[in-house]
C-alpha positions as MATLAB code, in Angstrom:
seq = 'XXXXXXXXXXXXXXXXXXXXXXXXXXXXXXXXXXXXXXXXXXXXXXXXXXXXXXXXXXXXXXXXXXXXXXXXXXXXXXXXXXXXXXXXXXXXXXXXXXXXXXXXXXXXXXXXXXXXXXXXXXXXXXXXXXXXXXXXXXXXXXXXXXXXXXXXXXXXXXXXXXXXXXXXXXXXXXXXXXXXXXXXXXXXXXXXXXXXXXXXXXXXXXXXXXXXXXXXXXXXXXXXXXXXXXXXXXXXXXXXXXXXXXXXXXXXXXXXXXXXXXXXXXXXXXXXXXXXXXXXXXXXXXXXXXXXXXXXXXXXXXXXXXXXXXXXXXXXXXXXXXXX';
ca = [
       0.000    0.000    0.000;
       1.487    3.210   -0.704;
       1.939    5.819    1.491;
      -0.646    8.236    1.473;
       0.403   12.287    0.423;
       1.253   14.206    3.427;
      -0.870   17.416    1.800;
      -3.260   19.780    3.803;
      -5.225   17.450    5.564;
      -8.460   19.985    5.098;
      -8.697   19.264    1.653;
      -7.647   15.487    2.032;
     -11.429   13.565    1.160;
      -9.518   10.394    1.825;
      -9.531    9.111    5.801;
      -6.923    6.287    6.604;
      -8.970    2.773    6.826;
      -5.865    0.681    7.416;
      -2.494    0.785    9.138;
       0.595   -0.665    8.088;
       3.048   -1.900   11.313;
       6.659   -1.585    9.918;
       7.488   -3.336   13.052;
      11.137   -5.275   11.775;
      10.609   -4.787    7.745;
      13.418   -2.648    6.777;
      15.624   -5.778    9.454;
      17.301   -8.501    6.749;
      15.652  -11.948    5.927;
      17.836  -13.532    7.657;
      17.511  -11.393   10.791;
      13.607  -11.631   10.380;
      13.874  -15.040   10.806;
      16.237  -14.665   13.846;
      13.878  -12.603   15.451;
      10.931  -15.233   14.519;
      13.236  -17.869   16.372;
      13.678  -15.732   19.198;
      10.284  -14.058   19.694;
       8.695  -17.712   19.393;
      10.752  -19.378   21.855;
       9.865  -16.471   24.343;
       6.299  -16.535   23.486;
       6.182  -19.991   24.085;
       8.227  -20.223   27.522;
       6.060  -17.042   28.560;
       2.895  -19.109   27.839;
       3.945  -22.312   28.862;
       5.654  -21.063   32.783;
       2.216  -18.137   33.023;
       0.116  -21.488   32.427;
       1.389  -23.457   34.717;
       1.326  -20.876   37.413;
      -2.164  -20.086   36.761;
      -2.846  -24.059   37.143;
      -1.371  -24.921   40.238;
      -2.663  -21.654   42.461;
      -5.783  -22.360   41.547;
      -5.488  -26.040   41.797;
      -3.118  -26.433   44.759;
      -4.820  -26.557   48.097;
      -1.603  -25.461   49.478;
      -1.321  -22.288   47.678;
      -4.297  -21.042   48.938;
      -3.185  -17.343   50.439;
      -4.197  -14.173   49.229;
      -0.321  -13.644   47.671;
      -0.776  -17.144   45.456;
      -4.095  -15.910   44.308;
      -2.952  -12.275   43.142;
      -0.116  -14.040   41.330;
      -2.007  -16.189   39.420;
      -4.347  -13.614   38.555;
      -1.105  -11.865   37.573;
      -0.028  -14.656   35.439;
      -3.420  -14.480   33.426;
      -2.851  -11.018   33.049;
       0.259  -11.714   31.131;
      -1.424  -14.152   29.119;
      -4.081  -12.191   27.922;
      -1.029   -8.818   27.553;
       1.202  -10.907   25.624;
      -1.177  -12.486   23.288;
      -2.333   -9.178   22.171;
       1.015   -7.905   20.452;
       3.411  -11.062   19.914;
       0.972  -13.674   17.586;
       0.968  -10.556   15.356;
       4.423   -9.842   15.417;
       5.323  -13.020   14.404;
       3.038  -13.329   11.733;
       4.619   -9.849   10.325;
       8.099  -11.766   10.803;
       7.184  -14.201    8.344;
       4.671  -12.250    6.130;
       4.767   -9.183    3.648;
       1.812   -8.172    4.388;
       1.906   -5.742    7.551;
      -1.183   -4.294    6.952;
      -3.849   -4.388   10.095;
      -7.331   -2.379    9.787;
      -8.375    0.771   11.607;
     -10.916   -1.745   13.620;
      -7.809   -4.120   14.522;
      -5.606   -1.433   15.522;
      -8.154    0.075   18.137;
      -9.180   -3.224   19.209;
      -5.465   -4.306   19.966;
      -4.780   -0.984   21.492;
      -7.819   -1.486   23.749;
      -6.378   -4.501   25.322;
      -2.909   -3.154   25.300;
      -4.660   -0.691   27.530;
      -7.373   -2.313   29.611;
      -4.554   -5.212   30.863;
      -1.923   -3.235   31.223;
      -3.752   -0.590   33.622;
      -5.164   -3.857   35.585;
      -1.619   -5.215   35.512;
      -0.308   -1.496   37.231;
      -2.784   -1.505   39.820;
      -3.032   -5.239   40.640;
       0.966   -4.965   41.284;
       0.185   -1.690   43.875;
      -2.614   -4.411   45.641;
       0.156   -7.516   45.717;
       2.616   -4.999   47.601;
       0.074   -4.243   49.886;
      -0.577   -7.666   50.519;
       2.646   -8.021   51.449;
       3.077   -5.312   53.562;
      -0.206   -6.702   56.074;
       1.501  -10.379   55.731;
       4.640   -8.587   57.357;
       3.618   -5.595   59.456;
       0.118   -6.695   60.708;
       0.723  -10.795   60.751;
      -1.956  -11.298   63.764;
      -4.679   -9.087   61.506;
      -3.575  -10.725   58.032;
      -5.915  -13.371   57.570;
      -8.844  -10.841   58.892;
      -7.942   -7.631   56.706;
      -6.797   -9.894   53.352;
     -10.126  -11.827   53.464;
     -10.950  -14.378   50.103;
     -14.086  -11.144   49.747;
     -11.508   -8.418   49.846;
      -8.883  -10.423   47.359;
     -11.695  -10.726   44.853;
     -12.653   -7.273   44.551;
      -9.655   -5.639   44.655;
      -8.952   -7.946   41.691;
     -12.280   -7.275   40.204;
     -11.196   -3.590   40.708;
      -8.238   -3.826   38.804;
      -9.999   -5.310   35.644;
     -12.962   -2.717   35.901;
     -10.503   -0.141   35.945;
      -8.238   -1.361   32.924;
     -11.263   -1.834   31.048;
     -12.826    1.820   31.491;
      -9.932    2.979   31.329;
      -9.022    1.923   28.004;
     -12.328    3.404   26.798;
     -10.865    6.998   27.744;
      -7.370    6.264   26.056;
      -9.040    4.763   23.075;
     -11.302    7.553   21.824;
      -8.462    9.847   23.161;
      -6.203    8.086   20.578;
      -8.323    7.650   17.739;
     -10.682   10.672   18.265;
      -9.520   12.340   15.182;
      -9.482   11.841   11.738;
      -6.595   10.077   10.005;
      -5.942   11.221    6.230;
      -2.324   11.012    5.710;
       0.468    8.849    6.891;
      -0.987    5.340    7.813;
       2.482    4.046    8.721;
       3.273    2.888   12.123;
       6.675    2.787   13.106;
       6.486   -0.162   15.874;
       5.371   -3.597   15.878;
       2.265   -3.202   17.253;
      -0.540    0.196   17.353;
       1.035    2.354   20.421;
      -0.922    5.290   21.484;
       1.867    7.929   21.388;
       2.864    6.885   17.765;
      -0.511    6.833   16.560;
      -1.759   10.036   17.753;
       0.937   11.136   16.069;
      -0.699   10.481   12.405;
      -3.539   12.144   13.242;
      -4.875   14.933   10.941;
      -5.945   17.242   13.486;
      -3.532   18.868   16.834;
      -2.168   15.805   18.993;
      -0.690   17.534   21.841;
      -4.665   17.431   23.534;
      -4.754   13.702   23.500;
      -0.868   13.411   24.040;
      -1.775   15.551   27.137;
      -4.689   13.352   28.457;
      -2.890   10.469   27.735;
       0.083   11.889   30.006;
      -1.674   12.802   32.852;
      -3.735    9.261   32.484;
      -0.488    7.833   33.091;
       0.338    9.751   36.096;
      -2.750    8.497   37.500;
      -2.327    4.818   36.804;
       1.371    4.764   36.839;
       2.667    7.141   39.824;
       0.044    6.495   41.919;
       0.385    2.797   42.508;
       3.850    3.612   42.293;
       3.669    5.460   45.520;
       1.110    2.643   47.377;
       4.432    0.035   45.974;
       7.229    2.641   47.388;
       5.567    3.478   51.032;
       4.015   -0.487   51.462;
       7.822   -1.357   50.921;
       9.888    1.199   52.999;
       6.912    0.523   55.840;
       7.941   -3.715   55.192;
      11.852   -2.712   55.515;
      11.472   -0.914   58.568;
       9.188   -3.699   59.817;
      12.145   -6.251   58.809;
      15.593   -4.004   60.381;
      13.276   -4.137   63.707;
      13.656   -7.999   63.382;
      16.173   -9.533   65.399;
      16.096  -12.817   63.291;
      18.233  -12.474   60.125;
      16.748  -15.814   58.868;
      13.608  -14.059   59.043;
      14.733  -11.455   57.095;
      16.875  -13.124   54.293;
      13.093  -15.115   53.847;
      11.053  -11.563   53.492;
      14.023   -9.878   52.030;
      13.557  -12.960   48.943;
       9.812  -12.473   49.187;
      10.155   -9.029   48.313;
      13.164   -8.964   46.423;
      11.170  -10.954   43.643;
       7.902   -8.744   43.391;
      10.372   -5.124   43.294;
      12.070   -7.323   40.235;
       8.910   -6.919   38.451;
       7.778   -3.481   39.398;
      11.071   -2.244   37.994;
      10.951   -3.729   34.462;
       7.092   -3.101   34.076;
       6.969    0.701   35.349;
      10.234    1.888   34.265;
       9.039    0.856   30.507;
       5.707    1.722   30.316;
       6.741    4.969   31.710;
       9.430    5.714   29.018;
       6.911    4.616   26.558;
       3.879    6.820   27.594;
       5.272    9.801   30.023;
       8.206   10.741   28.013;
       8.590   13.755   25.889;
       7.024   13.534   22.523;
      10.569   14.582   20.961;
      12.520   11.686   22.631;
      10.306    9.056   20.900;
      11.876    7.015   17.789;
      11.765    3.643   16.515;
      14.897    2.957   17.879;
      13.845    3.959   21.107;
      10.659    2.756   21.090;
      11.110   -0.621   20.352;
      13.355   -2.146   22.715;
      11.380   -0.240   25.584;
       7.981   -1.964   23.878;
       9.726   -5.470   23.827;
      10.900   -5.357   27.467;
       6.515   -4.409   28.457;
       5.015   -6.885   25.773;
       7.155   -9.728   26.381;
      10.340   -9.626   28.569;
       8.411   -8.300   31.557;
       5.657  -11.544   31.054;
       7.951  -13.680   30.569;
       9.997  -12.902   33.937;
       6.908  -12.665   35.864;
       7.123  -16.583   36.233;
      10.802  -17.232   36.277;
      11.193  -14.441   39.421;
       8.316  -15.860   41.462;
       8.824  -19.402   41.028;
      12.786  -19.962   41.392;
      13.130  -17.376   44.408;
       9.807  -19.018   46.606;
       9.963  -21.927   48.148;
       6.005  -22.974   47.721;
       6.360  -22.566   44.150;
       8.634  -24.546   43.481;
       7.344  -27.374   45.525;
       4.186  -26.679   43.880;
       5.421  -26.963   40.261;
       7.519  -30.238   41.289;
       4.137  -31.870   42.391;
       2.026  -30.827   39.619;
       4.960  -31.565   36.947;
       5.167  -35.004   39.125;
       1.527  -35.626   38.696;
       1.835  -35.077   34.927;
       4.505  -37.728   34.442;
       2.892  -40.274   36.571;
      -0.041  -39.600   34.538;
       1.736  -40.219   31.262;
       3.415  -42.845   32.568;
       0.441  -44.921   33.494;
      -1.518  -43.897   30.332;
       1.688  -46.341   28.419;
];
């Protein structure tokens, strides 16, 4: 498709119907199909260790604490994140044919939106968690109750979901009659305000202070339920005790640091310092790095989860063994 003229977009009768993601296209073949190696085998792993999580905490009678549920609902949340931008990418990989339609490209950016806001605040409600499981142990079980767990997951996803109703029609509110190409491998807000006929910097401005909002804030809630949970653990006397909570907490500040510190460059960052060489890695390490991490940092650094994936991994082999 060519591109279309960049001319006065008042006297432009043509609106944009289609977008075309130019993602890796200008990469070699040969580097294409490196990436398609690569970007597979992390798509799968993501999948496969985000599957299994979600399987035993909601399977394991052992797991059941108001920490294994919020990570399993955190491991559907990846899921559901990473299928929205990676079965496309790799499709483009392969394929000449990077066009997507206007529909497609607010229906991906939707979900890009909705899960990733649920993601932000659902992180700010596990470090809370963690901060009654260490400060207030003798209230936990009272103030963490199975009814509280569910709605402040509930919360999350109501949130994400209206949310990305606002950034949506922010994004897409006005009409698009020129350039159609998007420089990334999947429809990002920032870059696609950017083809917009009419003045971005309204919706550029929304979309910042959105992010302030679901970013910064649970960034706070993260910042003071941790320095409250550090104080808590210096008091200790027992440095077993606090090598164990240190670990705990060790693992979910892992994952707060590569999701916010992305999404942030990606969506609170100067319109100027944006470029597809910039852009890209920072969208990589959100779509799929973070995701795939999620499972690797909980599992190998807690003690119940790794018990827990021996058993159901055991239980699986036995299975297949006695099926032969």
């Amino acid at each position: 498709m060519s591109r279309p003229q960049k001319g006065d977009s008042r006297n432009s009768s043509s609106t944009v119907t289609e977008f075309i993601l130019v993602g890796f296209e200008q990469s070699s073949p040969s580097t294409r199909a490196l990436l398609f190696t690569l970007f597979l085998a992390l798509y799968s792993l993501a999948m496969a260790m985000n599957g299994l999580i979600i399987f035993i905490t909601w399977t394991d009678p052992r797991l059941n604490s108001p920490m294994y549920f919020f990570l399993g609902h955190l491991s559907f949340l990846d899921v559901c994140f990473i299928t929205t931008t990676i079965p496309q990418m790799l499709v483009h990989l392969v394929t000449k044919n990077h066009t997507v339609s206007f529909a497609s490209c607010l229906t991906q950016m939707y979900l890009v939106f909705g899960v990733g806001v649920a993601e932000c605040i659902l992180l700010a409600f596990m470090a809370y968690d963690r901060y009654v499981a260490i400060c207030h142990p003798l209230n936990y079980a009272q103030i963490m109750s199975q009814k509280v767990c569910v709605r402040l997951v509930c919360s999350s996803w109501i949130f994400g979901m209206v949310n990305g109703i606002l950034l949506d029609y922010m994004t897409f509110r006005g009409p698009f009659c020129r350039e159609n190409h998007i420089e990334n491998f999947f429809c990002e807000a920032p870059i696609v305000i950017a083809l917009s006929c009419g003045d971005p910097e309204f919706s550029l401005k929304v979309i910042f202070m959105d992010a302030i909002v679901v970013l910064l804030s649970p960034m706070v809630l993260i910042v003071t339920s941790y320095a409250r949970i550090l104080a808590s653990i210096l008091r200790r006397a027992s440095s077993a005790g606090r090598g164990k909570t240190f670990s705990t907490c060790a693992s979910h500040l892992t994952v707060v640091v590569f999701f916010y510190t992305s999404a942030m460059f990606s969506y609170m960052n100067p319109r100027s310092t944006h470029g597809p060489d910039k852009d890209k890695p920072f969208s990589l390490l959100y779509t799929i790095i973070t995701p795939m991490c999620n499972p690797v940092i909980y599992s190998f650094r807690n003690k119940e989860m790794k018990g827990a994936m021996g058993r159901a991994l055991g239980r699986g082999s036995l299975a297949q063994a006695e099926s032969v």
